[in-house]
Amino acid sequence: MSGTKVCIACVEENKLCECHHENPVKELGLSHEASENSSVLHSVINMVGMLIGLGQLSMPYAVESGGWISIFLLISLGVLTTYTSHILGNCLRRNPKSKSYSDIGYSAFGRHGHLLASLFIYLEIFMALVSYTISLHDNIAAAFPATFTNLHNGSFPAAKLTAVAVAIALPSLWIRNLSSISFLSSGGILMSAVIFMSVVYTAVFGGVLDDGRIPVLRLRNIPTVSGVYLFGFGGHIVFPNLYTSMKDPSKFTKVSIVSFATVTALYTALAITGAKMFGPNINPQVTLSLPKHLLVTKIALWATVLTPMTKYALEFAPLAIQLERSLPLTMSDRTKLVTRGLVGSTLLLVILALALTVPYFGYVLSLTGSLVSVTIAVILPCAFYVKICRDGMSKFTRAANVVFVVFGCVLGVLGSFDSSKLLVNKLVRVHGN
């Protein structure tokens, strides 16, 4: 999409603007001409950065829950989501006017497809922010006592510390400059790298005894485990933006293969290392299982605390852009900024309250993966592809994609049911006492 001025009505109707309104608004972000400058290497770095996040924290826990054979499920889902990333690129090539995930939904199924895609995009944003805040709460509760053992007799109110951290991150939701938001996201990538290296260092030099008493397979846990795995591969809502930013979009498939192979290898290495080290004692967040006396553990804990604080603005950006598009054209930029900031701040405070009420990271992550990530990363891409590219598609390809849709639906339903059941049981046990 070009950087020329467009009107809200045409943006919402997914068509080029030829209205010449007196009060147009400029499309947020860089112009299409200026933004098509990402090399293959740059695109790979961006895609890897989009995928790696909270998911890596729970990979060892998922292996312990599902058994060693579940590693093959992790790799298989990595391959499947690589394929669905590839077919999203095919959908974009078939309809060059599509620039976003919701645009692809519109191309496939009209307004209903656009609405469905948008619904799951915002649901993923909301649930991801809840997961980030729970992670912030859990790790800041461990980071402060580990770092400041002499203060307050080692007693720290985790809820208050979390509220302070969220308050510090709150101003980032008022940032309107997309370049500044991207700068914050690069900090999140750095924090993810620090966490991974901390676990590897602990495995090699930390003196942790091998506690790998993990069964070969726990079949009853596979639905919830698949949700955790899928959460780590669910970056598809931003892949269309990555596609349109490339110098040569025909290399998008190559970018997807390299990126997902890198991320899958990292997840697999982290899962095996963490599960082998801590066995049945592994925490849903591997950073909380690291020996508290080690300096590297303190670094990992603070890196995990900082990760959500760098992600809030980036996760909120799609909702903020849609919000600004829906505001009256007569509204001043200052009023739009205030509206955006107030809505974002209110949303984050609601998320904070929910995260403090339901601070069960593993269950929430599994539910998010089973309910949202599988839809975003598997079901919808395959359904969109069958509809948009049906002309010339072989019977085998069509059948395979229908099978993937059914497979995704089965995983989603079973995983959502089991995760919800576990979460409700946990809440009843805790609040019932």
Coordinates of C-alpha atoms in Angstrom, one line a residue:
M1 CA 0.0 0.0 0.0
S2 CA 1.4 3.4 -0.9
G3 CA 2.1 6.2 1.5
T4 CA -0.4 8.5 -0.3
K5 CA -3.4 9.9 1.7
V6 CA -6.4 7.6 2.0
C7 CA -9.8 7.8 3.6
I8 CA -11.0 5.7 6.4
A9 CA -14.0 4.3 4.4
C10 CA -11.8 3.0 1.7
V11 CA -9.3 1.4 4.1
E12 CA -12.1 -0.4 5.8
E13 CA -13.5 -1.6 2.5
N14 CA -10.1 -2.9 1.4
K15 CA -9.9 -0.9 -1.8
L16 CA -7.7 1.9 -3.3
C17 CA -8.9 5.4 -2.5
E18 CA -10.0 7.6 -5.3
C19 CA -12.4 9.7 -3.3
H20 CA -10.2 12.8 -2.9
H21 CA -11.8 13.6 0.5
E22 CA -11.0 17.0 2.0
N23 CA -10.0 15.3 5.3
P24 CA -7.9 12.3 4.4
V25 CA -5.7 10.4 6.8
K26 CA -2.2 9.2 6.0
E27 CA -1.7 5.4 6.2
L28 CA 0.2 4.6 9.3
G29 CA 3.8 3.3 8.8
L30 CA 6.2 3.7 5.9
S31 CA 5.2 4.1 2.3
H32 CA 5.1 0.9 0.3
E33 CA 7.9 2.1 -1.9
A34 CA 10.1 2.9 1.1
S35 CA 9.2 -0.1 3.0
E36 CA 10.1 -2.7 0.3
N37 CA 13.7 -2.8 1.3
S38 CA 14.2 -5.8 3.6
S39 CA 16.8 -8.3 2.5
V40 CA 16.5 -12.1 3.0
L41 CA 18.8 -11.9 6.0
H42 CA 16.9 -9.0 7.5
S43 CA 13.6 -10.7 7.0
V44 CA 14.9 -13.9 8.6
I45 CA 16.0 -11.9 11.7
N46 CA 12.6 -10.2 11.8
M47 CA 10.7 -13.5 11.5
V48 CA 12.8 -15.3 14.1
G49 CA 12.3 -12.3 16.4
M50 CA 8.5 -12.5 15.9
L51 CA 8.4 -16.2 16.8
I52 CA 10.7 -16.4 19.8
G53 CA 9.2 -15.2 23.0
L54 CA 7.3 -16.7 25.9
G55 CA 7.0 -20.0 24.1
Q56 CA 10.6 -20.9 24.7
L57 CA 10.2 -20.7 28.5
S58 CA 7.7 -23.6 28.5
M59 CA 9.3 -26.0 26.0
P60 CA 11.1 -28.1 28.8
Y61 CA 7.8 -28.2 30.8
A62 CA 5.9 -29.4 27.7
V63 CA 8.4 -32.2 27.1
E64 CA 8.1 -33.3 30.7
S65 CA 4.3 -33.2 30.5
G66 CA 4.1 -35.1 27.2
G67 CA 7.1 -37.4 27.4
W68 CA 10.1 -37.6 25.2
I69 CA 8.2 -38.7 22.1
S70 CA 6.3 -35.3 22.2
I71 CA 9.5 -33.8 20.8
F72 CA 8.5 -35.3 17.5
L73 CA 5.2 -33.4 17.8
L74 CA 7.1 -30.2 18.4
I75 CA 9.2 -30.7 15.2
S76 CA 6.1 -31.8 13.2
L77 CA 4.2 -28.7 14.3
G78 CA 7.2 -26.6 13.3
V79 CA 7.1 -28.2 9.8
L80 CA 3.4 -27.7 9.5
T81 CA 3.5 -24.0 10.5
T82 CA 6.4 -23.5 8.1
Y83 CA 4.1 -24.8 5.4
T84 CA 1.2 -22.5 6.5
S85 CA 3.6 -19.5 6.4
H86 CA 4.5 -20.5 2.8
I87 CA 0.9 -20.7 1.7
L88 CA 0.1 -17.3 3.2
G89 CA 2.7 -16.0 0.8
N90 CA 1.0 -17.8 -2.0
C91 CA -2.3 -16.1 -1.0
L92 CA -0.6 -12.7 -1.1
R93 CA 0.9 -13.4 -4.5
R94 CA -2.5 -14.4 -5.9
N95 CA -4.1 -11.1 -4.7
P96 CA -1.4 -8.3 -4.5
K97 CA -3.9 -5.9 -3.0
S98 CA -3.9 -7.9 0.2
K99 CA -1.4 -6.4 2.7
S100 CA -2.5 -7.9 6.0
Y101 CA -3.8 -11.1 7.6
S102 CA -7.3 -9.7 7.7
D103 CA -7.0 -8.7 4.0
I104 CA -6.3 -12.3 3.2
G105 CA -9.5 -13.3 5.1
Y106 CA -11.4 -10.7 3.1
S107 CA -10.0 -12.1 -0.2
A108 CA -11.1 -15.6 0.8
F109 CA -14.5 -15.2 2.4
G110 CA -15.4 -11.5 2.0
R111 CA -16.5 -9.5 5.1
H112 CA -17.1 -12.7 7.1
G113 CA -13.5 -13.8 6.5
H114 CA -12.3 -10.3 7.4
L115 CA -14.3 -10.3 10.6
L116 CA -13.2 -13.8 11.6
A117 CA -9.5 -13.0 11.0
S118 CA -9.8 -9.7 12.9
L119 CA -11.5 -11.4 15.8
F120 CA -8.8 -14.0 16.3
I121 CA -6.1 -11.3 15.8
Y122 CA -7.4 -9.3 18.7
L123 CA -8.1 -12.4 20.8
E124 CA -4.5 -13.4 20.3
I125 CA -3.2 -9.9 21.2
F126 CA -5.3 -9.9 24.4
M127 CA -4.3 -13.4 25.5
A128 CA -0.7 -12.9 24.7
L129 CA -0.7 -9.7 26.8
V130 CA -2.2 -11.7 29.7
S131 CA 0.4 -14.4 29.3
Y132 CA 3.2 -11.8 29.3
T133 CA 1.8 -10.2 32.4
I134 CA 1.6 -13.5 34.3
S135 CA 5.2 -14.2 33.3
L136 CA 6.2 -10.8 34.5
H137 CA 4.5 -11.5 37.9
D138 CA 6.1 -14.9 38.3
N139 CA 9.6 -13.8 37.4
I140 CA 9.6 -10.5 39.3
A141 CA 8.5 -12.4 42.4
A142 CA 11.6 -14.6 42.0
A143 CA 14.0 -11.9 40.8
F144 CA 13.7 -9.5 43.7
P145 CA 14.4 -12.0 46.5
A146 CA 17.3 -13.5 44.5
T147 CA 18.8 -10.1 43.9
F148 CA 17.9 -8.1 47.0
T149 CA 18.0 -10.7 49.8
N150 CA 18.7 -8.1 52.6
L151 CA 15.7 -5.9 51.9
H152 CA 12.4 -6.4 53.8
N153 CA 13.7 -9.7 55.2
G154 CA 13.5 -11.2 51.8
S155 CA 9.7 -10.6 51.6
F156 CA 8.4 -8.9 48.5
P157 CA 4.8 -8.3 47.5
A158 CA 4.7 -9.8 44.0
A159 CA 1.4 -8.2 43.0
K160 CA 2.6 -4.7 44.0
L161 CA 5.9 -5.2 42.1
T162 CA 4.0 -6.4 39.0
A163 CA 1.8 -3.3 39.2
V164 CA 4.8 -1.0 39.4
A165 CA 6.5 -2.8 36.4
V166 CA 3.3 -2.4 34.4
A167 CA 3.0 1.3 35.4
I168 CA 6.6 1.8 34.1
A169 CA 5.7 0.1 30.8
L170 CA 2.4 2.0 30.5
P171 CA 3.8 5.1 28.7
S172 CA 5.1 2.9 25.9
L173 CA 1.4 2.5 24.8
W174 CA 1.3 6.2 24.0
I175 CA 4.1 5.9 21.5
R176 CA 2.7 6.6 18.0
N177 CA 6.0 6.4 16.1
L178 CA 6.3 2.8 14.7
S179 CA 10.1 3.1 14.5
S180 CA 10.3 3.6 18.3
I181 CA 8.0 0.6 18.8
S182 CA 10.3 -1.5 16.6
F183 CA 13.2 -0.4 18.7
L184 CA 11.5 -1.7 21.8
S185 CA 10.8 -5.1 20.1
S186 CA 14.6 -5.5 19.3
G187 CA 15.1 -5.3 23.1
G188 CA 12.7 -8.3 23.4
I189 CA 14.8 -10.3 20.9
L190 CA 17.9 -9.6 22.9
M191 CA 16.2 -10.7 26.2
S192 CA 15.1 -14.0 24.5
A193 CA 18.7 -14.7 23.5
V194 CA 19.9 -14.0 27.0
I195 CA 17.4 -16.4 28.5
F196 CA 18.4 -19.2 26.0
M197 CA 22.1 -18.7 26.8
S198 CA 21.5 -18.7 30.5
V199 CA 19.8 -22.1 30.3
V200 CA 22.6 -23.5 28.2
Y201 CA 25.3 -22.1 30.5
T202 CA 23.5 -23.6 33.6
A203 CA 23.4 -27.0 31.8
V204 CA 27.1 -26.9 31.1
F205 CA 28.6 -25.1 34.1
G206 CA 25.8 -24.8 36.7
G207 CA 26.5 -28.1 38.4
V208 CA 22.8 -29.2 38.1
L209 CA 22.4 -32.9 38.5
D210 CA 20.8 -34.9 35.8
D211 CA 17.2 -35.4 36.9
G212 CA 15.8 -36.7 33.6
R213 CA 13.2 -39.1 35.0
I214 CA 10.7 -38.5 32.2
P215 CA 8.5 -41.2 30.6
V216 CA 8.5 -41.9 26.9
L217 CA 4.9 -40.7 26.4
R218 CA 2.0 -39.3 28.4
L219 CA -0.7 -39.6 25.8
R220 CA -3.4 -37.9 28.0
N221 CA -1.4 -34.7 28.1
I222 CA -0.7 -34.4 24.4
P223 CA -3.7 -32.0 23.7
T224 CA -2.4 -29.5 26.3
V225 CA 1.2 -30.0 25.2
S226 CA 0.3 -29.3 21.6
G227 CA -1.2 -25.9 22.7
V228 CA 2.1 -24.9 24.4
Y229 CA 4.1 -25.9 21.2
L230 CA 1.7 -24.1 18.9
F231 CA 2.0 -20.9 21.0
G232 CA 5.7 -20.8 20.1
F233 CA 5.0 -21.0 16.4
G234 CA 2.0 -18.6 16.2
G235 CA 3.4 -15.4 14.5
H236 CA 1.4 -15.6 11.4
I237 CA -0.7 -12.5 11.9
V238 CA 2.4 -10.3 11.1
F239 CA 3.9 -12.4 8.2
P240 CA 1.9 -10.6 5.5
N241 CA 3.5 -7.3 6.7
L242 CA 6.9 -9.0 6.5
Y243 CA 6.1 -10.3 3.0
T244 CA 5.2 -6.9 1.7
S245 CA 8.4 -5.3 3.2
M246 CA 10.7 -7.6 1.3
K247 CA 12.8 -6.5 -1.7
D248 CA 12.0 -9.8 -3.4
P249 CA 8.8 -11.3 -2.0
S250 CA 9.4 -14.4 -4.1
K251 CA 12.0 -15.5 -1.5
F252 CA 9.4 -15.4 1.3
T253 CA 9.3 -19.2 1.3
K254 CA 13.0 -19.4 1.8
V255 CA 12.8 -16.9 4.6
S256 CA 10.0 -19.1 6.2
I257 CA 12.0 -22.3 6.0
V258 CA 15.2 -20.8 7.4
S259 CA 13.4 -19.0 10.2
F260 CA 11.2 -21.8 11.3
A261 CA 14.1 -24.3 11.1
T262 CA 16.2 -22.0 13.4
V263 CA 13.4 -21.6 15.9
T264 CA 12.4 -25.3 15.9
A265 CA 16.1 -26.2 16.5
L266 CA 16.3 -23.7 19.3
Y267 CA 13.1 -24.9 20.9
T268 CA 14.1 -28.5 20.6
A269 CA 17.6 -27.9 22.1
L270 CA 16.0 -25.9 25.0
A271 CA 13.3 -28.5 25.6
I272 CA 15.7 -31.4 25.8
T273 CA 18.3 -29.5 27.9
G274 CA 15.7 -28.2 30.4
A275 CA 13.8 -31.4 30.7
K276 CA 17.0 -33.4 31.1
M277 CA 18.3 -31.1 33.8
F278 CA 15.2 -30.7 36.0
G279 CA 12.9 -33.7 35.1
P280 CA 9.6 -33.8 37.0
N281 CA 10.6 -30.7 39.0
I282 CA 10.6 -28.4 36.0
N283 CA 8.5 -25.3 36.3
P284 CA 6.2 -24.1 33.5
Q285 CA 8.8 -21.3 33.0
V286 CA 12.3 -22.8 32.9
T287 CA 13.8 -19.6 34.4
L288 CA 12.1 -20.3 37.7
S289 CA 13.8 -23.7 37.9
L290 CA 17.3 -22.4 37.6
P291 CA 19.5 -22.4 40.8
K292 CA 18.7 -19.2 42.6
H293 CA 22.3 -18.7 43.8
L294 CA 23.8 -18.4 40.4
L295 CA 24.5 -15.0 38.8
V296 CA 23.3 -16.3 35.5
T297 CA 19.9 -17.1 37.0
K298 CA 19.5 -13.5 38.2
I299 CA 20.3 -12.3 34.7
A300 CA 17.8 -14.7 33.2
L301 CA 15.1 -13.7 35.7
W302 CA 15.5 -10.0 35.0
A303 CA 15.7 -10.7 31.2
T304 CA 12.3 -12.5 31.6
V305 CA 10.9 -9.5 33.6
L306 CA 12.1 -7.0 30.9
T307 CA 10.7 -9.1 28.0
P308 CA 7.0 -8.3 28.6
M309 CA 7.8 -4.6 29.3
T310 CA 9.3 -4.4 25.8
K311 CA 6.4 -6.3 24.2
Y312 CA 3.4 -4.3 25.4
A313 CA 3.6 -1.5 22.8
L314 CA 4.3 -3.9 19.9
E315 CA 1.4 -6.2 20.8
F316 CA -0.9 -3.2 21.2
A317 CA 0.1 -1.6 17.9
P318 CA -2.4 -3.4 15.6
L319 CA -5.3 -2.6 17.8
A320 CA -4.1 1.0 18.1
I321 CA -3.9 1.4 14.4
Q322 CA -7.4 0.1 13.9
L323 CA -8.6 2.3 16.7
E324 CA -7.2 5.4 15.0
R325 CA -8.7 4.5 11.7
S326 CA -12.1 4.3 13.3
L327 CA -12.0 7.7 14.9
P328 CA -13.7 10.7 13.2
L329 CA -11.7 12.4 10.5
T330 CA -12.4 15.8 12.2
M331 CA -10.7 14.7 15.4
S332 CA -7.3 16.4 15.9
D333 CA -4.0 14.3 16.1
R334 CA -3.6 15.3 19.8
T335 CA -7.1 14.0 20.7
K336 CA -6.4 10.8 18.8
L337 CA -3.2 10.3 20.7
V338 CA -5.0 10.8 24.0
T339 CA -7.8 8.5 23.0
R340 CA -5.3 5.8 21.9
G341 CA -3.3 6.2 25.1
L342 CA -6.3 6.0 27.4
V343 CA -7.8 3.0 25.7
G344 CA -4.4 1.2 25.8
S345 CA -3.8 2.1 29.4
T346 CA -7.3 0.9 30.4
L347 CA -6.8 -2.3 28.5
L348 CA -3.5 -3.0 30.2
L349 CA -4.9 -2.4 33.6
V350 CA -7.7 -4.8 32.9
I351 CA -5.1 -7.3 31.7
L352 CA -3.1 -6.7 34.9
A353 CA -6.1 -7.5 37.1
L354 CA -6.9 -10.6 35.1
A355 CA -3.3 -11.8 35.2
L356 CA -3.2 -11.3 39.0
T357 CA -6.4 -13.2 39.4
V358 CA -5.4 -16.1 37.2
P359 CA -1.6 -16.4 37.6
Y360 CA -1.2 -19.9 36.2
F361 CA 1.2 -19.5 33.3
G362 CA 1.3 -23.0 32.0
Y363 CA -2.5 -23.4 31.8
V364 CA -3.1 -20.0 30.2
L365 CA -0.3 -20.5 27.6
S366 CA -1.7 -23.9 26.7
L367 CA -5.2 -22.5 26.4
T368 CA -4.0 -19.6 24.2
G369 CA -2.1 -22.0 21.9
S370 CA -5.1 -24.4 21.6
L371 CA -7.8 -21.8 21.2
V372 CA -6.1 -19.0 19.2
S373 CA -2.6 -20.0 17.9
V374 CA -3.8 -23.2 16.2
T375 CA -6.5 -21.1 14.4
I376 CA -4.2 -18.3 13.4
A377 CA -1.3 -20.6 12.4
V378 CA -3.0 -23.7 11.0
I379 CA -6.7 -23.6 10.4
L380 CA -7.3 -20.2 8.8
P381 CA -4.2 -20.2 6.5
C382 CA -5.2 -23.6 5.1
A383 CA -8.8 -22.6 4.7
F384 CA -7.8 -19.3 3.0
Y385 CA -5.4 -21.1 0.7
V386 CA -8.0 -23.6 -0.5
K387 CA -10.5 -20.8 -1.2
I388 CA -8.1 -18.3 -2.8
C389 CA -5.9 -20.6 -4.8
R390 CA -8.4 -23.3 -5.7
D391 CA -7.9 -22.7 -9.4
G392 CA -5.1 -25.0 -10.6
M393 CA -4.7 -26.6 -7.2
S394 CA -4.2 -30.4 -7.4
K395 CA -6.6 -32.8 -5.7
F396 CA -3.8 -33.9 -3.4
T397 CA -3.0 -30.4 -2.3
R398 CA -6.6 -29.6 -1.7
A399 CA -7.1 -32.8 0.3
A400 CA -4.0 -32.2 2.3
N401 CA -5.1 -28.8 3.3
V402 CA -8.5 -30.0 4.3
V403 CA -6.8 -32.6 6.5
F404 CA -4.7 -29.9 8.1
V405 CA -7.8 -27.9 8.8
V406 CA -9.5 -30.9 10.5
F407 CA -6.3 -31.8 12.3
G408 CA -6.1 -28.2 13.6
C409 CA -9.7 -28.3 14.7
V410 CA -9.3 -31.5 16.6
L411 CA -6.1 -30.3 18.4
G412 CA -7.8 -27.0 19.1
V413 CA -11.0 -28.5 20.6
L414 CA -9.2 -31.1 22.7
G415 CA -6.5 -28.8 23.8
S416 CA -8.9 -26.0 24.7
F417 CA -11.2 -28.4 26.6
D418 CA -8.3 -29.9 28.6
S419 CA -6.6 -26.6 29.3
S420 CA -9.9 -25.0 30.4
K421 CA -10.7 -27.9 32.6
L422 CA -7.2 -27.8 34.3
L423 CA -7.4 -24.1 34.7
V424 CA -10.9 -24.2 36.3
N425 CA -9.9 -27.0 38.6
K426 CA -6.8 -25.0 39.7
L427 CA -9.0 -22.0 40.4
V428 CA -11.5 -24.1 42.4
R429 CA -8.7 -25.6 44.5
V430 CA -7.0 -22.3 45.2
H431 CA -10.1 -20.2 45.9
G432 CA -12.1 -23.0 47.4
N433 CA -9.5 -23.2 50.2

